PDB file of C-alpha atoms in Angstrom:
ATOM      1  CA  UNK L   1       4.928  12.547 -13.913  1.00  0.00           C
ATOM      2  CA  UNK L   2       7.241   9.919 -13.990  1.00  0.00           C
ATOM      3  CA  UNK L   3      10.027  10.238 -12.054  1.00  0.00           C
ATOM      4  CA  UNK L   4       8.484   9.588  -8.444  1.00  0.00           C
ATOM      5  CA  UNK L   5       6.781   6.584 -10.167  1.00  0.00           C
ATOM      6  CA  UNK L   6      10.314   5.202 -11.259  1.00  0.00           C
ATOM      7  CA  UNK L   7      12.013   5.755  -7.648  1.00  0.00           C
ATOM      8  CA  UNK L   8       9.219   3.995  -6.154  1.00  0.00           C
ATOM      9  CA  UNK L   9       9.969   0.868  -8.419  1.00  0.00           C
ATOM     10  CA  UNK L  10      13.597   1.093  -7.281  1.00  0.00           C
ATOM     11  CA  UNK L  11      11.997   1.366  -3.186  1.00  0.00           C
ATOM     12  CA  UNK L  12       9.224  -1.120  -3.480  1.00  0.00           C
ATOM     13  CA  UNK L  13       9.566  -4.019  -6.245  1.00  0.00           C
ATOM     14  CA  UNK L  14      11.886  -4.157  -8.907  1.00  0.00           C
ATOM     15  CA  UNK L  15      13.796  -1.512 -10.741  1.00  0.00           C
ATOM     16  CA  UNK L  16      13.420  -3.435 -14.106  1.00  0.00           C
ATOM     17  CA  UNK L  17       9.586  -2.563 -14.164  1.00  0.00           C
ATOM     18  CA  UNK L  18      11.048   0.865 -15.011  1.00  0.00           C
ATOM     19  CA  UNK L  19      13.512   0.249 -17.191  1.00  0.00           C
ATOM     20  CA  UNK L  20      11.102  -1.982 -19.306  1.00  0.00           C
ATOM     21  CA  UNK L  21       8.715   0.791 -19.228  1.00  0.00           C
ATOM     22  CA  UNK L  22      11.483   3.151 -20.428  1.00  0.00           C
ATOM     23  CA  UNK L  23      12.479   0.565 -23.058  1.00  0.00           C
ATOM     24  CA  UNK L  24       8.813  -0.270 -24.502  1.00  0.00           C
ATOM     25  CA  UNK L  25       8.874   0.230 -28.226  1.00  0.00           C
ATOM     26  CA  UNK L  26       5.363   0.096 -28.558  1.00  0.00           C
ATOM     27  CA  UNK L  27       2.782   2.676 -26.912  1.00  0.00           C
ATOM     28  CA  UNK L  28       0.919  -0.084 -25.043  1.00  0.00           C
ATOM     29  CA  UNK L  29       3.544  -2.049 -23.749  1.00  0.00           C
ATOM     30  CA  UNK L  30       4.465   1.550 -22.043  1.00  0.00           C
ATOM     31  CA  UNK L  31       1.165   2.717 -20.839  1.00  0.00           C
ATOM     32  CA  UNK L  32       0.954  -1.166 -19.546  1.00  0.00           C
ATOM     33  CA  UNK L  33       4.038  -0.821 -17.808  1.00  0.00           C
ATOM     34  CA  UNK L  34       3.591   2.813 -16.352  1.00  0.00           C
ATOM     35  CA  UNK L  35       0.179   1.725 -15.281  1.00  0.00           C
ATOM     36  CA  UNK L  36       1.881  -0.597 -12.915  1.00  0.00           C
ATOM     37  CA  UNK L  37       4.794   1.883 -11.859  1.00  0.00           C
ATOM     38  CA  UNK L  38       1.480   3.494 -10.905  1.00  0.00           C
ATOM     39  CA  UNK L  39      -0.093   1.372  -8.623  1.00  0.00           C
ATOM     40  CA  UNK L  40       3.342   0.929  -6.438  1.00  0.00           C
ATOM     41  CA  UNK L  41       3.848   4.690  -6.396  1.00  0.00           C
ATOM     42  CA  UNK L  42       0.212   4.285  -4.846  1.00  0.00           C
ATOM     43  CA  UNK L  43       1.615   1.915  -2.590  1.00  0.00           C
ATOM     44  CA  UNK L  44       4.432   3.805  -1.552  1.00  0.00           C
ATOM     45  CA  UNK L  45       2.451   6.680  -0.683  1.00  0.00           C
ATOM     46  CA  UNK L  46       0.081   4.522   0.947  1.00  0.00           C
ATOM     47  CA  UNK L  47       3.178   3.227   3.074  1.00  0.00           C
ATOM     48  CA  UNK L  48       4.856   6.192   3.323  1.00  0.00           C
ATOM     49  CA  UNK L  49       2.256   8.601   5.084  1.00  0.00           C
ATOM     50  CA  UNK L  50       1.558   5.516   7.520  1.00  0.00           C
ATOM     51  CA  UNK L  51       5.092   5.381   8.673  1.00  0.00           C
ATOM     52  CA  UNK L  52       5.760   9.236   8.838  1.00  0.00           C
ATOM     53  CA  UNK L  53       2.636   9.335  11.127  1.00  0.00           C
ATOM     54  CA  UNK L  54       3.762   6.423  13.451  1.00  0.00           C
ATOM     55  CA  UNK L  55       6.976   9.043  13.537  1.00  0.00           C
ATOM     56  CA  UNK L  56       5.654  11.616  14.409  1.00  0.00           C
ATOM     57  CA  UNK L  57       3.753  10.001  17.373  1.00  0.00           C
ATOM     58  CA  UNK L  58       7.108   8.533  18.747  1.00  0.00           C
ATOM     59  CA  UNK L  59       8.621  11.989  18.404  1.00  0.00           C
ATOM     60  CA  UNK L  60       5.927  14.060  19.708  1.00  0.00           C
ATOM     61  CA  UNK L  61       7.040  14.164  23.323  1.00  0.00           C
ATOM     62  CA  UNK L  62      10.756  15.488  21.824  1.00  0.00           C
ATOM     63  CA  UNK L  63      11.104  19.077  21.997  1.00  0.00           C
ATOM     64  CA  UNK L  64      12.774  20.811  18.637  1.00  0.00           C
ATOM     65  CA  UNK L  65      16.149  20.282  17.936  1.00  0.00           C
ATOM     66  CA  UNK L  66      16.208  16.942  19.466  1.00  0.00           C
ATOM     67  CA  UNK L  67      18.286  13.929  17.523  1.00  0.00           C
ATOM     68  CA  UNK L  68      16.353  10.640  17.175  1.00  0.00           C
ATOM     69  CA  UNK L  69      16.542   7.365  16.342  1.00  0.00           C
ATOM     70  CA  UNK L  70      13.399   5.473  15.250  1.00  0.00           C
ATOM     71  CA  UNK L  71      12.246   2.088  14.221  1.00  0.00           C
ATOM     72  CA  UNK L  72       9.239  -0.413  13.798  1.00  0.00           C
ATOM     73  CA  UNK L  73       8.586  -3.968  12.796  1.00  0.00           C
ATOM     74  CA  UNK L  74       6.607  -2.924  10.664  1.00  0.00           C
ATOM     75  CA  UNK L  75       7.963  -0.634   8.402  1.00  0.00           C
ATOM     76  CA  UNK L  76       9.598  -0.887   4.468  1.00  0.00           C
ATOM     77  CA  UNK L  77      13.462  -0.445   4.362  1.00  0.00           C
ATOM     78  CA  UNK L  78      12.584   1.100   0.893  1.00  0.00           C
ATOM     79  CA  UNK L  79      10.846   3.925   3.222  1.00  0.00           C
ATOM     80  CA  UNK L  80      12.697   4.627   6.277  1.00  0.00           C
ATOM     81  CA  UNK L  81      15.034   7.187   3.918  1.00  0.00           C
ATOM     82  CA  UNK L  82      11.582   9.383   3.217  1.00  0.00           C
ATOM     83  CA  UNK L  83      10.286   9.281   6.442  1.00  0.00           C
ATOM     84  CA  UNK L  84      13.538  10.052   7.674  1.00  0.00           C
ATOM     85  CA  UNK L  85      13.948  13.489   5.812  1.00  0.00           C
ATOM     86  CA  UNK L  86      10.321  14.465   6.869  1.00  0.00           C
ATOM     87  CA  UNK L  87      11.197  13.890  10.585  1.00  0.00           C
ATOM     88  CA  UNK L  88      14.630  15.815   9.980  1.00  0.00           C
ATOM     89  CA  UNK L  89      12.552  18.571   8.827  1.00  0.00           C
ATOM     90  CA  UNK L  90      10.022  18.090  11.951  1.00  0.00           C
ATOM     91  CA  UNK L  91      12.686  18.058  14.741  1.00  0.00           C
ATOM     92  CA  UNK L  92      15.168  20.434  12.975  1.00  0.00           C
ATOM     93  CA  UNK L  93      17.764  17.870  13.823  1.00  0.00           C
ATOM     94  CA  UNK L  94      19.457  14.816  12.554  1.00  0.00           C
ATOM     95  CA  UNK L  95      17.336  11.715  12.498  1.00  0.00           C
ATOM     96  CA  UNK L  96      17.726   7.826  11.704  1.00  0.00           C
ATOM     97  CA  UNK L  97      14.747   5.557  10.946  1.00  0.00           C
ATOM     98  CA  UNK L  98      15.286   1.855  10.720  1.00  0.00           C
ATOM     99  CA  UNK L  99      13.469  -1.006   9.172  1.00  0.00           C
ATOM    100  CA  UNK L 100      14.099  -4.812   9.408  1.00  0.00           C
ATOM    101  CA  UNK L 101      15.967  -6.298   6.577  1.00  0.00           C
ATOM    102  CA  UNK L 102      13.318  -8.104   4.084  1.00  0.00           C
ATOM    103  CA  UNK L 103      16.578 -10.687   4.237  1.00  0.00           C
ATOM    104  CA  UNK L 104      17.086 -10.502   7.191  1.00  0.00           C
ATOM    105  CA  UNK L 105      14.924  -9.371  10.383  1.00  0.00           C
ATOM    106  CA  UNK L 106      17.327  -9.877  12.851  1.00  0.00           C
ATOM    107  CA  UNK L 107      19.630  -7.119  11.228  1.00  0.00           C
ATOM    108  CA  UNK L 108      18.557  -3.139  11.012  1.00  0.00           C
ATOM    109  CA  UNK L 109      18.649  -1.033   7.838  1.00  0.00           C
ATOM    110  CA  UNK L 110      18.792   2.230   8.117  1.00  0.00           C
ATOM    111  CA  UNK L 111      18.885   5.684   6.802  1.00  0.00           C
ATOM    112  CA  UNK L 112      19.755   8.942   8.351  1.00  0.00           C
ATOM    113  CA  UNK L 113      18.895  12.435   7.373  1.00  0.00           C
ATOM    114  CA  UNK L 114      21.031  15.522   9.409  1.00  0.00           C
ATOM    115  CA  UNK L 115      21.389  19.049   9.273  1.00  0.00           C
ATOM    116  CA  UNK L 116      24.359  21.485   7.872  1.00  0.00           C
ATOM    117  CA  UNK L 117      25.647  21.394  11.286  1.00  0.00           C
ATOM    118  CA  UNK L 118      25.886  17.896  11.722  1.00  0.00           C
ATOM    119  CA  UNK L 119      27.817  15.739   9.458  1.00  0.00           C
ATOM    120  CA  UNK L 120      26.071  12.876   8.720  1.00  0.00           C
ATOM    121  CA  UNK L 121      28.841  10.615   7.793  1.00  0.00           C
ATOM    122  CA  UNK L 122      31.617  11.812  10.553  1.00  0.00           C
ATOM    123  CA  UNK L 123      28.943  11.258  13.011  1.00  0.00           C
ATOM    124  CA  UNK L 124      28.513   7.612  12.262  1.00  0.00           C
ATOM    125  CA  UNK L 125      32.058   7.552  11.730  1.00  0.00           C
ATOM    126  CA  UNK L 126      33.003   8.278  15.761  1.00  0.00           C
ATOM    127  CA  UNK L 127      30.397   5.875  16.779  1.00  0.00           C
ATOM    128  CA  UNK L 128      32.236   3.325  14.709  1.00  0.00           C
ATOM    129  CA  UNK L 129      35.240   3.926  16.009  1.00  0.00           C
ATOM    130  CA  UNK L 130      34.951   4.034  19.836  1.00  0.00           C
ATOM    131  CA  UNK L 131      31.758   0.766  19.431  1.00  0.00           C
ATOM    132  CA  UNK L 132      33.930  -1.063  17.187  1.00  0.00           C
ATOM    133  CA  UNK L 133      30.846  -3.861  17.500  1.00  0.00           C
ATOM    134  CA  UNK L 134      27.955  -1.646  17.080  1.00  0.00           C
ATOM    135  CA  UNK L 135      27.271  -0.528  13.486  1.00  0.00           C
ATOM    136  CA  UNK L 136      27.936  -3.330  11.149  1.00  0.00           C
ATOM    137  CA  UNK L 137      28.498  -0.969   8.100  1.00  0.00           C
ATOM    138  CA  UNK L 138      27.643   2.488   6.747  1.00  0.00           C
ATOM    139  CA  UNK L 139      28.510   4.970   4.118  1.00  0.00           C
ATOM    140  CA  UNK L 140      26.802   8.836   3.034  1.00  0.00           C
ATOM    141  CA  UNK L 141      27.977  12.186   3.157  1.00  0.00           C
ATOM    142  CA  UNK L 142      27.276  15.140   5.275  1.00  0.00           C
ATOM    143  CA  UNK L 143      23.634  15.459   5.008  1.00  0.00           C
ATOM    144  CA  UNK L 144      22.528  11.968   4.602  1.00  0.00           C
ATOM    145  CA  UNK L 145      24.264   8.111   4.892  1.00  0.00           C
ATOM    146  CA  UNK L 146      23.002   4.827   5.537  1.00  0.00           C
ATOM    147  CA  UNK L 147      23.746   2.415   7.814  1.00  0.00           C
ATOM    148  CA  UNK L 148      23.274  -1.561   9.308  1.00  0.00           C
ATOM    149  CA  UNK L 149      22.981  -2.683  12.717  1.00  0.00           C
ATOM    150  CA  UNK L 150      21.698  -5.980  14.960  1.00  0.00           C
ATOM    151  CA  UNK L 151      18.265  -5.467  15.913  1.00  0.00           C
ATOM    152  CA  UNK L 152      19.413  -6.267  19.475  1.00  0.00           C
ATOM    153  CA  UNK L 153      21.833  -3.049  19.301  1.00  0.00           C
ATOM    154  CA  UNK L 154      18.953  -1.002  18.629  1.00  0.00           C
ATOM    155  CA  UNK L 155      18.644   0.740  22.008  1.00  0.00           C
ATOM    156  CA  UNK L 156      22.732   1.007  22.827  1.00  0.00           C
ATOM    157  CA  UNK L 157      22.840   2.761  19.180  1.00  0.00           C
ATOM    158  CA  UNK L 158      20.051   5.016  19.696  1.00  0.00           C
ATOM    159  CA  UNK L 159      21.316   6.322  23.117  1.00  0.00           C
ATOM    160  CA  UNK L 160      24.465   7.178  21.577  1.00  0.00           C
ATOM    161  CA  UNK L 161      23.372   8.631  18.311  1.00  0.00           C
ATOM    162  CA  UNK L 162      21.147  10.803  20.304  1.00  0.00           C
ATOM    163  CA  UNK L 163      23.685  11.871  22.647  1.00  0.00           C
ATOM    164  CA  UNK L 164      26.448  12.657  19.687  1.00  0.00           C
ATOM    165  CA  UNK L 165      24.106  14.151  17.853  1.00  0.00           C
ATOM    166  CA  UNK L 166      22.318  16.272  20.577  1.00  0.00           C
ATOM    167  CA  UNK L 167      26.244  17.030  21.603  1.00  0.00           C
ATOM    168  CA  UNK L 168      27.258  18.885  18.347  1.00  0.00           C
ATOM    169  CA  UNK L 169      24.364  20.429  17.989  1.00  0.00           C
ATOM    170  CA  UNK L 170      25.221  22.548  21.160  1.00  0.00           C
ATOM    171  CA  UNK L 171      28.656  22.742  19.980  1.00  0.00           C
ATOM    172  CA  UNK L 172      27.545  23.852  16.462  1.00  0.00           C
ATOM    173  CA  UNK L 173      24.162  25.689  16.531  1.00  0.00           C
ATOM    174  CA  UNK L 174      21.038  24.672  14.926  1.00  0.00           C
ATOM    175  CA  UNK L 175      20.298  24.980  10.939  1.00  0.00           C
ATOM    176  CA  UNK L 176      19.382  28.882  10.436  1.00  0.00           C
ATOM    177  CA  UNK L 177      16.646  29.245   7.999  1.00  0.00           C
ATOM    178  CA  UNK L 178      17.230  31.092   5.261  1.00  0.00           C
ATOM    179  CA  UNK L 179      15.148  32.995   2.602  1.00  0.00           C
ATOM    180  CA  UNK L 180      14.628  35.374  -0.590  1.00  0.00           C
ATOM    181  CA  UNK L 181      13.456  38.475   1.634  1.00  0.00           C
ATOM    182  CA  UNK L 182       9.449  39.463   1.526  1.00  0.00           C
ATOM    183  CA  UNK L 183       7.088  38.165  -0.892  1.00  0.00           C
ATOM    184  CA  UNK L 184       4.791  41.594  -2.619  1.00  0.00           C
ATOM    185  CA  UNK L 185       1.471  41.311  -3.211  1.00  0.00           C
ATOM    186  CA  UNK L 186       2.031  42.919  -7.262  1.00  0.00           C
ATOM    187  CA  UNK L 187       4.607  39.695  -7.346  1.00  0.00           C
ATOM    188  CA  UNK L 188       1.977  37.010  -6.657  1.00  0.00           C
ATOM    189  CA  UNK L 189       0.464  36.022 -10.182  1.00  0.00           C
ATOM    190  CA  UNK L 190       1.391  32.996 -12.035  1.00  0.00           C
ATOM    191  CA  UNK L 191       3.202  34.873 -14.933  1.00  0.00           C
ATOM    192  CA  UNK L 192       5.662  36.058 -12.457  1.00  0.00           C
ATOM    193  CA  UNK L 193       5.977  32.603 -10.877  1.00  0.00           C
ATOM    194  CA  UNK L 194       6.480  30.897 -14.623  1.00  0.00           C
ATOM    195  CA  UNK L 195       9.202  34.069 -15.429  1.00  0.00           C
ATOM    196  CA  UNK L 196      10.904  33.253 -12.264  1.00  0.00           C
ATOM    197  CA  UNK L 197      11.141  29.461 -12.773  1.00  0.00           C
ATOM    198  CA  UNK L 198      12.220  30.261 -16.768  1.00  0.00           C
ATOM    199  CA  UNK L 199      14.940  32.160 -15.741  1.00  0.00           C
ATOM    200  CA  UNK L 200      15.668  29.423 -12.988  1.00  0.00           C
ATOM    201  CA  UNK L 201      14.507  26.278 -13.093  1.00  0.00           C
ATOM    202  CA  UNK L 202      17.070  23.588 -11.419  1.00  0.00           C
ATOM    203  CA  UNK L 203      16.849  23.663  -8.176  1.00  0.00           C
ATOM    204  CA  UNK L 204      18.618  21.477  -5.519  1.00  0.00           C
ATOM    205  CA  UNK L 205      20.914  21.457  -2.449  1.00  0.00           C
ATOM    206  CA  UNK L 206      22.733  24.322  -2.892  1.00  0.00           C
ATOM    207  CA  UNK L 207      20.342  25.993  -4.754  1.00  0.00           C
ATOM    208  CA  UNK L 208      17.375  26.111  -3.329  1.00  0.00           C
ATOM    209  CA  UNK L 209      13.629  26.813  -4.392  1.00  0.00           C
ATOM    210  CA  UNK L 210      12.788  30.455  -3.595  1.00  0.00           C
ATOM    211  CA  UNK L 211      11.725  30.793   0.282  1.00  0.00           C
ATOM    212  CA  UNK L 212       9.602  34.207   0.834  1.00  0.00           C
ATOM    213  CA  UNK L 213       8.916  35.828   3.804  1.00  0.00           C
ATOM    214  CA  UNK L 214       4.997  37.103   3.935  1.00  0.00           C
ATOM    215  CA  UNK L 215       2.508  38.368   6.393  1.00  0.00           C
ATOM    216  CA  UNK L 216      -0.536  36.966   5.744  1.00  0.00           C
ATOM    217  CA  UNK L 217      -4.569  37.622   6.323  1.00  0.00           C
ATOM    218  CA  UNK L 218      -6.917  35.127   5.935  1.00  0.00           C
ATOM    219  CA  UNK L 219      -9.972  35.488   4.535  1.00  0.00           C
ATOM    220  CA  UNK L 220     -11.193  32.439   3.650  1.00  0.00           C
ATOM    221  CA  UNK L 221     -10.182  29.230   5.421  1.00  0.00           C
ATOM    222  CA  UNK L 222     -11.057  25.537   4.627  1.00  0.00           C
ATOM    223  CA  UNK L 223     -10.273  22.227   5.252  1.00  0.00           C
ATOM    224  CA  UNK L 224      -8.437  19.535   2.408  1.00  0.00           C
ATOM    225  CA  UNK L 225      -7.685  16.115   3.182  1.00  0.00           C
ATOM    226  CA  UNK L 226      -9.934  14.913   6.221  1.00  0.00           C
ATOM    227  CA  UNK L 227      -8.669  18.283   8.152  1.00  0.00           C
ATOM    228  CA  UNK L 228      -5.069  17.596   7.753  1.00  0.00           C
ATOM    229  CA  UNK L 229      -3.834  20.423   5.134  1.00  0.00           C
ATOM    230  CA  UNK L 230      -5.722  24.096   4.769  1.00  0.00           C
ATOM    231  CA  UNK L 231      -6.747  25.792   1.626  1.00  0.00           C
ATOM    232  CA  UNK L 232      -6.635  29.508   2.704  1.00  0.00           C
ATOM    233  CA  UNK L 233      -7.438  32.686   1.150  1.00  0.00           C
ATOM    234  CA  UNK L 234      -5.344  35.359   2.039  1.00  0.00           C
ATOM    235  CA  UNK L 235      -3.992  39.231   1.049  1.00  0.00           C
ATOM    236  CA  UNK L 236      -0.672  40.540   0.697  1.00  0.00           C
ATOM    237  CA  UNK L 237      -0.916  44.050   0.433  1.00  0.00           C
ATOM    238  CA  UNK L 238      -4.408  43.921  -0.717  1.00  0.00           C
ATOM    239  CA  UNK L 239      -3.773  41.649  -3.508  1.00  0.00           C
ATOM    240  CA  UNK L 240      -5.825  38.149  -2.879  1.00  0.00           C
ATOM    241  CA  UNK L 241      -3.756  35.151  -3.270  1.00  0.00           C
ATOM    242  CA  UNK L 242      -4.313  31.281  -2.083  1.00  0.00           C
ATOM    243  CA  UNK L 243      -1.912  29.701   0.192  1.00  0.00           C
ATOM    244  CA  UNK L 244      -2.133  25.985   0.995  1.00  0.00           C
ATOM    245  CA  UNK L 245      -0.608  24.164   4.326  1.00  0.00           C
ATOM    246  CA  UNK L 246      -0.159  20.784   4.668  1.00  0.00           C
ATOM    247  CA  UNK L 247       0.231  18.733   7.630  1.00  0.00           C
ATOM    248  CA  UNK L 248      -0.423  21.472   9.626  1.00  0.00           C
ATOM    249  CA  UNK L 249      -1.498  20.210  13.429  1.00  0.00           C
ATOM    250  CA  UNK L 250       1.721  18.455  12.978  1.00  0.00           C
ATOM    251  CA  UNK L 251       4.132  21.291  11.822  1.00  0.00           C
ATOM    252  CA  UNK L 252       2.079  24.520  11.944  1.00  0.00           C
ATOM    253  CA  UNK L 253      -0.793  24.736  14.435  1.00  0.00           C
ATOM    254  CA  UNK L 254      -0.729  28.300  14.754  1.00  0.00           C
ATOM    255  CA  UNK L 255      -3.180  28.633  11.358  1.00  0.00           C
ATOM    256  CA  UNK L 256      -5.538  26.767  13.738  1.00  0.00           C
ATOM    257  CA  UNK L 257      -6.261  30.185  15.427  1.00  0.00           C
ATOM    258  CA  UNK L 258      -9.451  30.850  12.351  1.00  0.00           C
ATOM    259  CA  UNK L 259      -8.600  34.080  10.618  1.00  0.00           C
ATOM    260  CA  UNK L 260      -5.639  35.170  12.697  1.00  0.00           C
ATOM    261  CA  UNK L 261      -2.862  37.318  10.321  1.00  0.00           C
ATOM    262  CA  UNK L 262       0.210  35.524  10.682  1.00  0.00           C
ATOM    263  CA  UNK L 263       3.674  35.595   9.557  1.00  0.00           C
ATOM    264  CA  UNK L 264       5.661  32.558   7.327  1.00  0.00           C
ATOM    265  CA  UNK L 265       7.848  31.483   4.730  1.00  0.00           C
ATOM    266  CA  UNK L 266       6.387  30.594   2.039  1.00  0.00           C
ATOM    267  CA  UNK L 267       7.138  28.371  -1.616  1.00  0.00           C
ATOM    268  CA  UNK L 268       5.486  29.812  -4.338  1.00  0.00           C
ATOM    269  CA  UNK L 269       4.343  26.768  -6.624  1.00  0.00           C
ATOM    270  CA  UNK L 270       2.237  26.527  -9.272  1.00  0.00           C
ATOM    271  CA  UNK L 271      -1.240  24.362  -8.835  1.00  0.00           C
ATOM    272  CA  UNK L 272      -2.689  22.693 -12.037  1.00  0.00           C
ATOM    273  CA  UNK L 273      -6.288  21.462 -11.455  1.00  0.00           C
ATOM    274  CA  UNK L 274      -9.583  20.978 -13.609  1.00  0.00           C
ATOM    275  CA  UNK L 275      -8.009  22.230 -16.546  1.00  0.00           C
ATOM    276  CA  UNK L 276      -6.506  25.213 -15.062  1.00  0.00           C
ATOM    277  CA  UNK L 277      -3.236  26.688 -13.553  1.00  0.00           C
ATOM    278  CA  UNK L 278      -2.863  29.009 -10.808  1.00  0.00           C
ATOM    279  CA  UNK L 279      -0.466  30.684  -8.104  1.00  0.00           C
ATOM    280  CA  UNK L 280      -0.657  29.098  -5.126  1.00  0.00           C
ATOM    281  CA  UNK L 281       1.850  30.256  -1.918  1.00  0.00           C
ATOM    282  CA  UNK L 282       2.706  26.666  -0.163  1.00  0.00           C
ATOM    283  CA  UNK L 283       3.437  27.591   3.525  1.00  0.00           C
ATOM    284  CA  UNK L 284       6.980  26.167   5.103  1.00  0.00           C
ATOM    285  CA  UNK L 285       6.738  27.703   8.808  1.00  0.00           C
ATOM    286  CA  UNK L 286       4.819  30.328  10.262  1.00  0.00           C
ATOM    287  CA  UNK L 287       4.200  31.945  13.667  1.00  0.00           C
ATOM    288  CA  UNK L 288       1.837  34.738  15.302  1.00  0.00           C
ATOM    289  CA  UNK L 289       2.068  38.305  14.136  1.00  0.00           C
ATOM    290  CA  UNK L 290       3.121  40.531  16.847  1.00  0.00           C
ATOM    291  CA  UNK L 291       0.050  42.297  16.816  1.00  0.00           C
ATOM    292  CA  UNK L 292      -1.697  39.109  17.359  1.00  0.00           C
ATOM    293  CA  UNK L 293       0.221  37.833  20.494  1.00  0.00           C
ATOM    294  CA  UNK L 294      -0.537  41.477  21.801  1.00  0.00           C
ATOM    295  CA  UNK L 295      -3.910  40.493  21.654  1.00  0.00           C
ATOM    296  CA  UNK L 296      -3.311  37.402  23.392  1.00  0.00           C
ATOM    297  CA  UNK L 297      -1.627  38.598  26.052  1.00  0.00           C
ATOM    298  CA  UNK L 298      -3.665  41.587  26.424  1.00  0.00           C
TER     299      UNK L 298
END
């Protein structure tokens, strides 16, 4: 796939290697080309799952629904946008990660990912207008914007991002969840999946990727990626389908709890690997059946 190998081009090194790949008149001089749009996508990855960890350790004392503003020496302003929109999705609240300018260290880029409650842009906007000082430039729109500051503002802008933020939040509720209604175990097989994304296949803000609700059993659990994500085998009204998780001590430790039935929202996606193509339910959220904290608490 290209695409994510292009953007990374654009985050990491220099757009051109792209548009020379795109350009190549000869077969070699492309594969040449995308071999090294490759290696930074590689990179970025590399970068990118470093920085959203770091995150996630400076957030982890936050309770949901908390605003924050993060930053490190040592992170890539090409980045701080992707980490950004994972820690958005984290604290279910808006979020701005900074990076030192690679021309400057002494100034803060940085990009900001909110919620549909929180405008992104107005917010920045009233801190610009009552700290006439304090943000040296932004622009965006309501769900994301980006934004330049001194390094040695870093700790005035964070208190008051957090406290704006945190504010309308209160004022306007948190981001409701929304989904397709319940998943059926006759709908889980890949030719329903490909039918569905014929039918449908752009999706974006404002048109989201189906979001099912399913109760799921485990049979089979185990681990992927050095015990970070969870291959699981589970049934949906006696039908067997696999369900992946990723990142889960981070955003769902409840599948920790070996074999428990729980209930979550769920992507269906479709998983291409040795040759072959199957269904595979990629779990969002999830929580405890009822039946299961009965147990608990009997």
């Amino acid at each position: 796939m290209l695409g994510p190998r292009l953007n990374a081009a654009g985050r990491l090194a220099e757009m051109t290697i792209g548009i020379q790949c795109l350009a190549s008149v000869t077969t070699g001089c492309a594969l040449a080309f995308a071999q090294k749009l490759h290696h930074i996508n590689a990179e970025r990855k590399n970068m990118q799952q470093q920085m959203t960890d770091t995150a996630k350790a400076l957030v982890a004392d936050l309770p949901t629904n908390s605003a924050a503003a993060l930053c490190r020496a040592e992170w890539h302003e090409g980045i701080v946008g992707l980490v950004a929109s994972e820690m958005k999705r984290e604290l279910n609240a808006p979020v701005v990660c900074f990076a030192p300018s690679a021309g400057d260290p002494n100034i803060l880029k940085g990009s900001m990912r909110s919620t549909e409650t929180v405008h992104a842009k107005h917010l920045l906007a009233k801190i610009a207008a009552h700290h006439k000082d304090l943000i040296l430039g932004f622009g965006g729109h309501a769900m994301a914007a980006g934004l330049s500051i001194r390094a040695e503002s870093l700790d005035r802008f964070s208190h008051l991002f957090t406290e704006l933020a945190n504010q309308e939040l209160r004022q306007n509720g948190r981001d409701m969840i929304w989904h397709d209604g319940p998943i059926e175990g006759r709908c889980c097989s890949r030719e329903w999946l490909m039918s569905l994304l014929e039918i449908n296949n752009v999706w974006g803000n404002g048109f989201e990727y189906p979001l099912f609700w399913a109760k799921l059993q485990p049979n089979g659990i185990r681990e992927l990626g050095g015990g970070k994500h969870l291959k699981l085998d589970c049934a949906i009204d006696g039908q067997t389908v696999s369900a992946v998780a990723f990142n889960v001590d981070h955003k769902l430790p409840v599948l920790r709890d070996s074999l428990a039935c729980f209930e979550a929202l769920v992507r269906p996606d479709l998983n291409y690997w040795n040759g072959r193509c199957e269904l595979q339910l990629v779990v969002e959220h999830a929580r405890h059946c009822e039946e299961h904290k009965q147990q608990m608490s009997a």
